[in-house]
Coordinates of C-alpha atoms and ligand atoms in Angstrom, one line a residue:
X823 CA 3.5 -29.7 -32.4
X824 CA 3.5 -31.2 -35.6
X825 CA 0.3 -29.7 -37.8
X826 CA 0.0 -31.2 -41.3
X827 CA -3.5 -31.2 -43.8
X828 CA -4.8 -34.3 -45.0
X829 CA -7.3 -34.6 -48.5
X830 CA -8.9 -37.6 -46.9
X831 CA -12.2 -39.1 -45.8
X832 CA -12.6 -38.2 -42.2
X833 CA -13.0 -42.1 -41.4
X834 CA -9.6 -42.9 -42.9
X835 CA -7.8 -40.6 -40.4
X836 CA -5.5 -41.9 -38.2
X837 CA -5.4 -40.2 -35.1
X838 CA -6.0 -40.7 -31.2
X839 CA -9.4 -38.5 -32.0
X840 CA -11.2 -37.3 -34.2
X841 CA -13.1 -33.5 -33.7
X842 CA -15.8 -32.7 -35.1
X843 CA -18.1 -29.5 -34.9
X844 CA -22.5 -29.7 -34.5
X845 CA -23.4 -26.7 -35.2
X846 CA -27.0 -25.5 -33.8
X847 CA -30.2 -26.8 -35.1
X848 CA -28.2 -29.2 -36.9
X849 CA -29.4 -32.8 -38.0
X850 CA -27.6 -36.4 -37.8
X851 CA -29.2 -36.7 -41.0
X852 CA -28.1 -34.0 -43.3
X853 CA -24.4 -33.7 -44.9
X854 CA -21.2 -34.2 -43.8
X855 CA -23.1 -35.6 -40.3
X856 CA -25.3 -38.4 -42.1
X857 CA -22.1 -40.3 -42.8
X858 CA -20.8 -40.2 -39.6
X859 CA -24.1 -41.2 -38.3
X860 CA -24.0 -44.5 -39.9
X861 CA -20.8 -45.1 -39.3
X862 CA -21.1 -44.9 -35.1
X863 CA -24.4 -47.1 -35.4
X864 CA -26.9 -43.9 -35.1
X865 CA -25.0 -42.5 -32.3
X866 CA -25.4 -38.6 -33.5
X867 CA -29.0 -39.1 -34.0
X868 CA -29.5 -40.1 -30.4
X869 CA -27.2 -37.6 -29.0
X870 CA -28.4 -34.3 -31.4
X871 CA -31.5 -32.9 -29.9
X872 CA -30.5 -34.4 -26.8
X873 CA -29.6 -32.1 -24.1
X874 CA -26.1 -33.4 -23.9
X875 CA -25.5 -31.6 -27.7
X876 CA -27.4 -29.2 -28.9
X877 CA -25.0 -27.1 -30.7
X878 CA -24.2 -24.8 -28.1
X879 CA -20.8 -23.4 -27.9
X880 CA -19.1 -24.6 -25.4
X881 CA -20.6 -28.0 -24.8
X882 CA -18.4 -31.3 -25.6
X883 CA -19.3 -35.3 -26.5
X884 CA -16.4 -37.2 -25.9
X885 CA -17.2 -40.8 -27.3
X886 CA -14.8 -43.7 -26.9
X887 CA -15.0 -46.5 -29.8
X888 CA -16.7 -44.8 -31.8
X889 CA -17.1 -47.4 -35.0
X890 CA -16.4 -47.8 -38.3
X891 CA -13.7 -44.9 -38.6
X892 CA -10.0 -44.9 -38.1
X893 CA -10.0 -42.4 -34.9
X894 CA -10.0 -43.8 -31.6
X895 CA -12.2 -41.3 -30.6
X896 CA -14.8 -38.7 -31.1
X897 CA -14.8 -35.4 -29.7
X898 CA -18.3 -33.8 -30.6
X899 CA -18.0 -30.1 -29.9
X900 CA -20.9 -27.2 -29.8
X901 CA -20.0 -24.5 -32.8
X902 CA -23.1 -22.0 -32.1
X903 CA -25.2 -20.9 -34.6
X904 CA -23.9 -21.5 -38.0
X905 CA -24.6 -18.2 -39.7
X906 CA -22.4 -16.7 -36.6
X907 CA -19.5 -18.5 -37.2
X908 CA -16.5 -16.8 -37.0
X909 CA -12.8 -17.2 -37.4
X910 CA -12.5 -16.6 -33.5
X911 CA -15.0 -18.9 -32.8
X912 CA -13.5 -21.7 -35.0
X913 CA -10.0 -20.3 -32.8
X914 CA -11.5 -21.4 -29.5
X915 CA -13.2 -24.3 -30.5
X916 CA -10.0 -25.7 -32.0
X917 CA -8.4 -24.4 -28.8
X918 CA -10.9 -26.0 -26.2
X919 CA -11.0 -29.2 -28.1
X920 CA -6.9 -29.5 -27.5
X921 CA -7.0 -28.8 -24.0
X922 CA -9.5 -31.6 -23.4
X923 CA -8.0 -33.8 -25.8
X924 CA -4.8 -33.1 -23.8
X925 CA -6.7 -33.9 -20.1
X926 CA -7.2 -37.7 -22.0
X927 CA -3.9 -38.5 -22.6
X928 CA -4.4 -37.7 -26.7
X929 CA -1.2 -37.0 -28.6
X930 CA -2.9 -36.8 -32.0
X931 CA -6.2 -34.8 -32.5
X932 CA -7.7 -34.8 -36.1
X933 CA -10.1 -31.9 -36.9
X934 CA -12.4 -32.2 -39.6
X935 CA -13.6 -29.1 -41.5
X936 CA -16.6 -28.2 -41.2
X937 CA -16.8 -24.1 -41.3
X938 CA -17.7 -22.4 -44.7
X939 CA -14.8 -19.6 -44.1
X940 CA -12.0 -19.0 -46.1
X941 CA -9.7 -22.1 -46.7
X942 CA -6.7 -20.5 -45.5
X943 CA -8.1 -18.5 -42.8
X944 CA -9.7 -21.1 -40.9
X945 CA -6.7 -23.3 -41.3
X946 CA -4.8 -20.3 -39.5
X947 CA -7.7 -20.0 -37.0
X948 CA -7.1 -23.4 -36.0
X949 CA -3.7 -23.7 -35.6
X950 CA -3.5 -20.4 -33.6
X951 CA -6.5 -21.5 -31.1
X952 CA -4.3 -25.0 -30.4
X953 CA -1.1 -23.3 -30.1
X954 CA -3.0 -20.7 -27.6
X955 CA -4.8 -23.0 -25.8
X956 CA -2.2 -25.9 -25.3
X957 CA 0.4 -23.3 -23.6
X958 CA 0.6 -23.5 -19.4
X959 CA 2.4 -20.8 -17.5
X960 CA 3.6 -23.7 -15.5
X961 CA 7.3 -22.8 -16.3
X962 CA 7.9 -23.0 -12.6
X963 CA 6.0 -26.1 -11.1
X964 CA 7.4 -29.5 -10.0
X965 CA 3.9 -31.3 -9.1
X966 CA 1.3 -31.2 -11.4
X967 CA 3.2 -29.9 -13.8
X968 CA 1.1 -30.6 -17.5
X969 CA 3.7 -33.4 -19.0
X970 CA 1.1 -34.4 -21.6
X971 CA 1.6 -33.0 -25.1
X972 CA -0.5 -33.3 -28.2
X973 CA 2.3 -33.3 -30.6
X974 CA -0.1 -33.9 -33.9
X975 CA -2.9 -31.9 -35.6
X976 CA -4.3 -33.1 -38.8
X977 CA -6.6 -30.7 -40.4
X978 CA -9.0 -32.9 -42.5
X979 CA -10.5 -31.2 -45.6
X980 CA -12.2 -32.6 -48.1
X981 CA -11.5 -30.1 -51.0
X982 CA -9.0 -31.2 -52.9
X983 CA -7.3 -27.8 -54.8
X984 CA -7.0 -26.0 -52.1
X985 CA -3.4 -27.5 -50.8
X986 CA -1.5 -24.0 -50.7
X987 CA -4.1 -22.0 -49.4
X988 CA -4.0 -24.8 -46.6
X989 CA -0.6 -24.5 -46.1
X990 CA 0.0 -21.4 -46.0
X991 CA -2.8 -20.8 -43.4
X992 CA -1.5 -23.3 -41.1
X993 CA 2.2 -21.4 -41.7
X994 CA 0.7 -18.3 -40.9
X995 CA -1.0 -19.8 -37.6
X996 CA 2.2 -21.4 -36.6
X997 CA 3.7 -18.1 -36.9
X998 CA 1.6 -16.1 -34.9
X999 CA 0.5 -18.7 -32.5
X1000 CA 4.2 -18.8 -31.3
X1001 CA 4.5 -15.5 -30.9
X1002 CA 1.8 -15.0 -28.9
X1003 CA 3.1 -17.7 -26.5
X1004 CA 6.7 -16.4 -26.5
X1005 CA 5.2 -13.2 -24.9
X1006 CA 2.9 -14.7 -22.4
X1007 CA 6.2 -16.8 -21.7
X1008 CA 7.8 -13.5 -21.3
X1009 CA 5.0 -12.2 -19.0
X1010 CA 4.8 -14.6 -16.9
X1011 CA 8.7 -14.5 -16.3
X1012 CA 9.3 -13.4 -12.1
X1013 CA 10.9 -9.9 -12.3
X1014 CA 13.8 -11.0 -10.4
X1015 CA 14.7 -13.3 -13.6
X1016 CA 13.2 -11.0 -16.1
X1017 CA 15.1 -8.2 -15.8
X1018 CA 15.9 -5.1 -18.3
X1019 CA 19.5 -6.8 -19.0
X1020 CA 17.5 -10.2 -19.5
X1021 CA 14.6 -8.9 -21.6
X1022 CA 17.5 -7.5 -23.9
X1023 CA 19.1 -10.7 -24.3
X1024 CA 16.0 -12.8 -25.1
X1025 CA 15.3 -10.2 -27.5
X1026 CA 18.6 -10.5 -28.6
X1027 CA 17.9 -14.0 -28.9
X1028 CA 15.1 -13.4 -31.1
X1029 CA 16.7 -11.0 -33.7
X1030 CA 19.1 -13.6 -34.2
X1031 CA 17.4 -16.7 -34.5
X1032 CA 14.8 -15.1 -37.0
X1033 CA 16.9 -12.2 -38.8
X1034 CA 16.6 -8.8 -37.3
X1035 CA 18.4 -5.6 -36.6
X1036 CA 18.8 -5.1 -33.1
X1037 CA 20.4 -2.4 -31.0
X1038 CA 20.5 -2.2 -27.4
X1039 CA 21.2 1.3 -25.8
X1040 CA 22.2 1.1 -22.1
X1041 CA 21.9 4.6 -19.9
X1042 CA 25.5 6.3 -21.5
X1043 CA 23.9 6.0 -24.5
X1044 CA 20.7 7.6 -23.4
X1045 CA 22.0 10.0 -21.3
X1046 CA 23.6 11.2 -24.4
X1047 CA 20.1 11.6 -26.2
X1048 CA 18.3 13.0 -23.3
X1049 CA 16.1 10.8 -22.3
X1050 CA 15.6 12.5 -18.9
X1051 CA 12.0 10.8 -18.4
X1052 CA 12.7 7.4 -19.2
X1053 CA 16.1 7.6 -16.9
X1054 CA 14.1 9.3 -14.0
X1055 CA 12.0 6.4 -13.6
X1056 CA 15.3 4.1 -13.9
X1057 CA 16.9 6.1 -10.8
X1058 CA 15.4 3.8 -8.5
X1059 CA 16.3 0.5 -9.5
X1060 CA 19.7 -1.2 -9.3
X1061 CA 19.0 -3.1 -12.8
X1062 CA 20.2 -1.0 -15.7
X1063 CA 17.2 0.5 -17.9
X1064 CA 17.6 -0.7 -21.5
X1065 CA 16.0 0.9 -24.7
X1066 CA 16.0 -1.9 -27.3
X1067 CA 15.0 -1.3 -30.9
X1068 CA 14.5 -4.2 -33.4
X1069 CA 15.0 -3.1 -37.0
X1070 CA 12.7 -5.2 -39.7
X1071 CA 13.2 -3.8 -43.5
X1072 CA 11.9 -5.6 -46.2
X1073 CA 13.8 -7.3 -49.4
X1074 CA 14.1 -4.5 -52.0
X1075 CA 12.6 -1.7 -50.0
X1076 CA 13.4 1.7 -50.0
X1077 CA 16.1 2.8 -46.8
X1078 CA 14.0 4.4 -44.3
X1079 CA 13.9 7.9 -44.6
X1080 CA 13.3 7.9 -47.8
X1081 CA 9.8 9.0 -48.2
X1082 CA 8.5 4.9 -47.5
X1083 CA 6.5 4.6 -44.9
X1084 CA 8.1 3.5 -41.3
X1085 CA 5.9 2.1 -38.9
X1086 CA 7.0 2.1 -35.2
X1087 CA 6.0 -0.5 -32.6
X1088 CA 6.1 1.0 -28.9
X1089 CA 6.3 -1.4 -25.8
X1090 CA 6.0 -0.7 -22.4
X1091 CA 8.7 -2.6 -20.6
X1092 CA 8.7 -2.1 -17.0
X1093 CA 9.9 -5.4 -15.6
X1094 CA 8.5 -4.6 -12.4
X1095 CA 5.9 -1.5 -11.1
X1096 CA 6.0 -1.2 -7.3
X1097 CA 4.8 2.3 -8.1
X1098 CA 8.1 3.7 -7.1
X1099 CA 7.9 6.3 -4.0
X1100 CA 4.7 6.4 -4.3
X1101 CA 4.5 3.0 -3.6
X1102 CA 1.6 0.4 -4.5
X1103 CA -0.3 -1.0 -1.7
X1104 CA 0.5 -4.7 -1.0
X1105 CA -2.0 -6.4 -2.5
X1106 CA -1.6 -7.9 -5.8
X1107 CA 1.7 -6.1 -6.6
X1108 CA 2.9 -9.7 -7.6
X1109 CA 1.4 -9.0 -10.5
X1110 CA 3.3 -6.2 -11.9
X1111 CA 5.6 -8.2 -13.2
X1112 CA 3.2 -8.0 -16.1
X1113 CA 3.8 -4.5 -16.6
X1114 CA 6.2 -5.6 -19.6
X1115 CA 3.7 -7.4 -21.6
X1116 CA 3.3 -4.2 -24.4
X1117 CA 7.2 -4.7 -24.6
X1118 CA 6.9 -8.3 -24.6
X1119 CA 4.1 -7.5 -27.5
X1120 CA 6.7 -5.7 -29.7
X1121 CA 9.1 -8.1 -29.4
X1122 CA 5.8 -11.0 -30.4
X1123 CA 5.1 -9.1 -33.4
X1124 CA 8.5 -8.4 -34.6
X1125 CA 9.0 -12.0 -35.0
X1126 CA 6.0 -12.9 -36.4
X1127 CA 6.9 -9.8 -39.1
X1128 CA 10.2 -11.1 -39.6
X1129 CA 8.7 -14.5 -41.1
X1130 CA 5.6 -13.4 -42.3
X1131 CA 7.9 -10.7 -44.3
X1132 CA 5.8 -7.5 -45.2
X1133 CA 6.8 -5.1 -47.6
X1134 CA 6.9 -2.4 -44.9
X1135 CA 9.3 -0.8 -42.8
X1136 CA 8.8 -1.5 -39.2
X1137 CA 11.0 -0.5 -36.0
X1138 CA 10.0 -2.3 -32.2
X1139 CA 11.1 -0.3 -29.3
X1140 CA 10.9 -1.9 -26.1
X1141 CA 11.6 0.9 -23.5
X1142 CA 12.3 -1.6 -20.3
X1143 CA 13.3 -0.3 -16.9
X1144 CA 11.8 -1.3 -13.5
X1145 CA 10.0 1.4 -11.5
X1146 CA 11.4 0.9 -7.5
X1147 CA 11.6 3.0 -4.5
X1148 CA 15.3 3.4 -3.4
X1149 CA 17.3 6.5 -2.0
X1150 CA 18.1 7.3 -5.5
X1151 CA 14.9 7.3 -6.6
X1152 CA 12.9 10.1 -8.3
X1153 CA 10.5 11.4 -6.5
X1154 CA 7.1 13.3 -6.4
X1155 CA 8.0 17.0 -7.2
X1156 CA 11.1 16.4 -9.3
X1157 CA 11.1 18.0 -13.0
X1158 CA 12.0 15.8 -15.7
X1159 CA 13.4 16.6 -19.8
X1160 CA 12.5 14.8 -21.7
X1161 CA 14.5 13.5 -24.7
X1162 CA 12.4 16.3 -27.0
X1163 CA 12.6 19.3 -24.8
X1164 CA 9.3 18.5 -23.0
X1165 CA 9.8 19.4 -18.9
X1166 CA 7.5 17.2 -17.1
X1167 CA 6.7 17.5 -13.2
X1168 CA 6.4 14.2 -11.3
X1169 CA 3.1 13.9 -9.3
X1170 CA 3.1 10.7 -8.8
X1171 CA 6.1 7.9 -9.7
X1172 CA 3.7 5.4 -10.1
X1173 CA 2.3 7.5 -13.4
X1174 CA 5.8 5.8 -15.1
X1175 CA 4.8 4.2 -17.7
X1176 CA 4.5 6.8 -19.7
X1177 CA 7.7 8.3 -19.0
X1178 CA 10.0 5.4 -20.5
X1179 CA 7.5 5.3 -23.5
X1180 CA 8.0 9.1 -24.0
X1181 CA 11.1 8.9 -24.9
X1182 CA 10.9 5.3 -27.3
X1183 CA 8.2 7.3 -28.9
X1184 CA 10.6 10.5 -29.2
X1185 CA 13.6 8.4 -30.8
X1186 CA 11.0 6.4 -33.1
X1187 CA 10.6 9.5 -34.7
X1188 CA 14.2 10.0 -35.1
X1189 CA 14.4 7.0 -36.7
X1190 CA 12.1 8.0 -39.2
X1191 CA 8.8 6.5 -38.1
X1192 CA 5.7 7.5 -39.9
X1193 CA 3.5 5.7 -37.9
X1194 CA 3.4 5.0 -34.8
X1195 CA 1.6 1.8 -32.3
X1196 CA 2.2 2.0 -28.8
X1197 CA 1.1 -0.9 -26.5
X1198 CA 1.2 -0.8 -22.5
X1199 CA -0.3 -2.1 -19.7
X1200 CA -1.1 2.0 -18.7
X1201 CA -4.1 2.6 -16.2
X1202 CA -5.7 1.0 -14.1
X1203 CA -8.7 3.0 -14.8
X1204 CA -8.7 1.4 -18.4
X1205 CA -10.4 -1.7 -16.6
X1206 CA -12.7 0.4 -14.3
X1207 CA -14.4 2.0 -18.2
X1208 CA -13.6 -1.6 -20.2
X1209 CA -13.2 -4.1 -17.4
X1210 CA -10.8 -7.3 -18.5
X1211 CA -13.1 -7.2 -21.9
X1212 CA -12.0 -4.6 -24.4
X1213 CA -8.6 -2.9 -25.3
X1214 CA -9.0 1.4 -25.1
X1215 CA -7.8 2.6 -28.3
X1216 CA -7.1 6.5 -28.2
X1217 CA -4.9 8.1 -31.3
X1218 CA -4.4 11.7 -33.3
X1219 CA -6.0 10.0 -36.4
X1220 CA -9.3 8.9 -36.9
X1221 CA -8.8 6.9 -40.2
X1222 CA -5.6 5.2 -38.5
X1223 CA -8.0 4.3 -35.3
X1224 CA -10.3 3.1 -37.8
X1225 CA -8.2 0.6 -39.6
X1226 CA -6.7 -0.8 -36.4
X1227 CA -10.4 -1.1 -35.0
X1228 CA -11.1 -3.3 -38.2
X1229 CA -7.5 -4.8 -38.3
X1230 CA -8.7 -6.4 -34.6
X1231 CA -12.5 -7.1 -35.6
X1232 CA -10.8 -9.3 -38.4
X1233 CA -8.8 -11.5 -35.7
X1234 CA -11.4 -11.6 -33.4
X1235 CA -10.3 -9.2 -30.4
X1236 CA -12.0 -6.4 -29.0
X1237 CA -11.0 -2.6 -29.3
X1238 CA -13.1 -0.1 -28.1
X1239 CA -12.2 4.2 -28.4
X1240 CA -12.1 6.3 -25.6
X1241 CA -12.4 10.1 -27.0
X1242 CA -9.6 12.7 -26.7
X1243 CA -11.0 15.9 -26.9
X1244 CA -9.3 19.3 -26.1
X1245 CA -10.9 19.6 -22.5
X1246 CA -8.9 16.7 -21.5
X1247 CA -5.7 18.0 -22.2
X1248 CA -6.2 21.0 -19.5
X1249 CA -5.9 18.4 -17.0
X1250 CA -2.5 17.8 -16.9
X1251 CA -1.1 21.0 -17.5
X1252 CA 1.5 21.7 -14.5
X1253 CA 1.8 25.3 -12.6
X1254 CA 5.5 24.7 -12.9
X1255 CA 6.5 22.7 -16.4
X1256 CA 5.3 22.1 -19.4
X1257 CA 3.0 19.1 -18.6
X1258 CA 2.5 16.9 -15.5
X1259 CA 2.5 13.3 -15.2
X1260 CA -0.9 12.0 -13.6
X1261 CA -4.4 14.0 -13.3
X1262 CA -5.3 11.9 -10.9
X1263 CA -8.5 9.3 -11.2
X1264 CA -10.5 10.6 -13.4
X1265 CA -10.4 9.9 -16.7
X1266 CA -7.2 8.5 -16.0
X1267 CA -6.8 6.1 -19.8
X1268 CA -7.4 9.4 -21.6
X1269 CA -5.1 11.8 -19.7
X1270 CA -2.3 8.9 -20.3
X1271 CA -3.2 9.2 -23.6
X1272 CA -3.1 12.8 -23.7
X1273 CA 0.4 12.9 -21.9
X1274 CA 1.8 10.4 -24.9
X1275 CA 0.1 12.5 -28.0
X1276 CA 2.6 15.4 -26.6
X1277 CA 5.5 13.0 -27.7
X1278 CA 3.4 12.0 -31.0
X1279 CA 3.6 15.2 -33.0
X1280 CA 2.5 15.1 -36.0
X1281 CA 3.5 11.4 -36.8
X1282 CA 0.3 9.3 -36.9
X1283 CA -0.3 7.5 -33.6
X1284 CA -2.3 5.0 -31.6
X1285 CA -2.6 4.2 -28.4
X1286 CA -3.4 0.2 -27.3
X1287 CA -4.1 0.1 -23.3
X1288 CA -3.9 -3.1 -22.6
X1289 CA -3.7 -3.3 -18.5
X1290 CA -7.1 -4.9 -17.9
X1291 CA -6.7 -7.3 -21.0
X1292 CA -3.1 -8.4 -20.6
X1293 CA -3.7 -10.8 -17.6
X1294 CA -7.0 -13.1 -17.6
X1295 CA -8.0 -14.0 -14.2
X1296 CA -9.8 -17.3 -15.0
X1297 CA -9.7 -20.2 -16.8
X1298 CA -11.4 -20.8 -19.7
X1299 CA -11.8 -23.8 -21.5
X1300 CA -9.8 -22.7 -24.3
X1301 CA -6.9 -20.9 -22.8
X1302 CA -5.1 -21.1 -19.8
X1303 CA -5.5 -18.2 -17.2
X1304 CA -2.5 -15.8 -17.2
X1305 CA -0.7 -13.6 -19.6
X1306 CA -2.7 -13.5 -22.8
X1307 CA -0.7 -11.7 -25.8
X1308 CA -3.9 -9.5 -26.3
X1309 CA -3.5 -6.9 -29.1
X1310 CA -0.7 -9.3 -31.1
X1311 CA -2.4 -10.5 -33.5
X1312 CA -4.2 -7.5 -34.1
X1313 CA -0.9 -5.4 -35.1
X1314 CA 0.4 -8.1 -36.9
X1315 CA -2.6 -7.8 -39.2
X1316 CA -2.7 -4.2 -39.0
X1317 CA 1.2 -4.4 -40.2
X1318 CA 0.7 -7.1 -42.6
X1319 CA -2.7 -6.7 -44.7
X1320 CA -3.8 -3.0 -44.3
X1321 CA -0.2 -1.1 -45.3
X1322 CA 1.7 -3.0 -47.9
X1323 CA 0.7 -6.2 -49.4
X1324 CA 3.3 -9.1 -48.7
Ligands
LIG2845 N1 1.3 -0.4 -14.4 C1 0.3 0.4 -13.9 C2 -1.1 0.2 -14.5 C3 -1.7 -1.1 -14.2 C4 -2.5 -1.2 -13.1 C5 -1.5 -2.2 -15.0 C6 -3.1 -2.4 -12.8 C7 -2.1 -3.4 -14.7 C8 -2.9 -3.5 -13.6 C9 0.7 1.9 -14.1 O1 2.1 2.1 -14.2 C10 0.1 2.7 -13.0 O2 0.5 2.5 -11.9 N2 -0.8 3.6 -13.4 C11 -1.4 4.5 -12.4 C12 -1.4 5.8 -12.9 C13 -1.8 6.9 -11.9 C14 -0.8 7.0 -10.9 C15 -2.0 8.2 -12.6 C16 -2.8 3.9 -12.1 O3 -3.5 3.5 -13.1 O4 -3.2 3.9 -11.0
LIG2846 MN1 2.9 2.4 -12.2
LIG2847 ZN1 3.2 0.6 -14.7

């Protein structure tokens, strides 16, 4: 998709249509609208007020020959309230408005500014919510397949001046909006394609294409280091566990391990959870082919760093392994080492997430992280507390939580804390090692999170459990159901505006 920014009237836009946003409690004859008005013959008088557009989010006017302007259509679209407007609401109004333009056969959609937000930031807004909400997981389909593309967006402004700020928000959406679909891509991948070996060679792919360090280590390598948790879980499976780590360092920074600060991306990569041994029931274990998407995060932000360039240090470590039954498989009972001395007892192999992230988080350290993010589809009792709504956010540092908190309230997604206090970590102290992994049920996102702190130390860490937010189970009418790329954009920020200025 092509985006460019035109300093234009919005009648002299060329373009298959033309969007436009009616905000609540609006009238045809005030502004920006009153022109408009006379130009389609008194058409938004009639139609403001009217049931069919009152301003409500959500609700669409799709007029064909609409009159004296150059569009050959109108696409009137609810905003809400205006005082409410929001970045993330201009996101999915930009984001609905292509999908539907795209169900009419539209190739060109012109969208005229109307939101008093920050120039550059709404431009970003924009392009991220078309980018989002034009991507199909339909990799895989030969009927009805969705063969129509919208391959121009024309931001109308009328404030001339503002041309860089523009640009550089719709280079910034481009950016991230990609990113986000290369890891719902990446999710939505069967696990039989995706495998460990495959993940490291897209991300290989990646480092590449947009200039980063990469190193792959296979299972000599980790035996080497220790990594006795994340190879237990690997025992199972006949695909090779991989531990990849992308390197991003800035133009004229200091080497890491100098004293600059390092901050360390964490992704859970398991290609594919049948629980192991203590196998999942049936039902829905299609779907944990999704239990890569915090790996498939890493690699999202990575790229998005490596363009956006940041004047921080930042490491991605994809741990990636599948998690199978086999007659090599570990098994309930079995005591692991882990890559920092840490013995672990095995209740249950389906607790293996945060195994393989154990010992990533253990050789992020090493590498001389400062800071750490991990990101994993964990629990499923994250969405029995948060249901598909909210991320759970646990860390060691309150002013760290804090700033990624605001980092996600900035881009519009939602993080909620779960607390970690002491009486927590009793339950999953083992009779027979040092810690166990799984309490069972209850409490079940904070006893993960307790179970990773061990492997934290003293480095400043947080905790993203994204297993009920990661997948969306219905459609909505600005994004397509499926993987989502939650969390993305909200560590790109976090990496980008609250530690190091570009
Ligand atoms: N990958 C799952 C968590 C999950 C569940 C993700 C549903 C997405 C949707 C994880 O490895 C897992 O199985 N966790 C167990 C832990 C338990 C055994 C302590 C769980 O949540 O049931
Ligand atoms: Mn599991
Ligand atoms: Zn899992």
């Amino acid at each position: 998709m092509e985006v460019r920014a035109e300093f234009k009237k919005f009648h002299d836009v060329e373009a298959d249509a033309l969007v436009v946003t009616i905000y609540e409690g609006e009238k045809a004859e005030e502004g920006a609208l009153r022109d408009l008005d006379e130009r389609s013959g008194g058409l938004l008088r009639e139609l403001i007020g009217s049931d069919e557009m009152r301003g409500k989010q959500g609700e669409m006017v799709y007029v064909h020959k609409p009159g004296d302007i150059r569009a050959r259509r109108l696409l009137l679209v609810g905003g809400g309230k205006r005082e409410d407007s929001s970045l993330d609401g201009v996101r999915k109004v930009t984001g609905s408005a292509a999908r539907f333009l795209r169900g009419k056969g539209a190739r060109s959609m012109a969208m005229l500014r109307r939101s008093q937000l920050d120039i550059g930031s709404s431009a970003q807004a924009a392009v991220e919510g078309a980018l989002i909400g034009l991507f199909e997981p339909d990799r895989y389909k030969t009927e009805d397949k969705e063969e129509r593309r919208i391959t121009e967006l024309i931001l109308v402004a009328a404030s001339p001046g503002s041309e860089n700020e523009l640009a550089r928000g719709v280079e910034r959406g481009r950016i991230i909006g990609d990113a986000i679909n290369l890891a719902r891509e990446l999710s939505n991948e069967p696990a039989s394609t995706l495998t460990p070996t495959e993940l490291a060679e897209r991300a290989r792919e990646t480092a590449a294409r947009f200039g980063l360090d990469i190193d792959v280590l296979d299972e000599a390598r980790m035996k080497d280091l220790g990594m006795g948790a994340l190879l237990g879980v690997a025992r199972g499976s006949d695909e090779p566990a991989k531990l990849i780590v992308l390197r991003y360092t800035p133009e004229g920074a200091e080497p890491m391990g100098t004293g600059g600060e390092v901050i360390a991306i964490v992704g859970k990569g398991i290609t594919f959870d049948s629980g192991g041994i203590s196998i999942k029931p049936s039902e829905g274990m299609e779907k944990m082919k999704y239990d890569m998407s915090g790996a498939a995060a890493t690699l999202a932000v990575m790229r998005a760093i490596a363009q956006l360039k940041p004047s921080v240090n930042v490491i991605g470590l994809m741990p990636t392994s599948e998690n199978m039954p086999s007659g090599r498989a570990y098994k309930p009972g079995d005591v692991l080492r882990a890559m920092n001395g840490t013995t672990i007892e095995v209740i249950n192999t389906d607790a293996e997430g945060r195994l393989v992230l154990a010992d990533a988080m253990t050789y992020a350290k090493k590498l001389g992280a400062t800071r750490m993010i991990d990101l994993a589809t964990l629990t499923g009792s994250v969405s029995v507390a948060l249901g598909a709504v909210n991320v759970a956010i646990l860390g060691n540092d309150q002013v760290f939580v804090d700033e990624l908190r605001g980092a996600a309230r900035e881009v519009g997604e939602r993080f909620w804390q779960l607390p970690m206090d002491d009486e927590y970590r009793e339950l999953i102290k083992s009779d027979i090692a040092d810690i166990k992994n799984s309490a069972g049920r209850y409490a079940g996102t904070i006893t993960a999170a307790w179970f990773l702190r061990e492997f934290a130390g003293d480095v400043k860490w947080a905790h993203l459990d994204i297993a009920g937010t990661a997948w969306e189970n219905e459609r909505k009418s600005y994004m397509s159901k499926g993987p989502t790329g939650v969390a993305i954009r909200t560590v790109i920020n976090y990496v980008c505006n609250h530690t190091g200025k570009r």
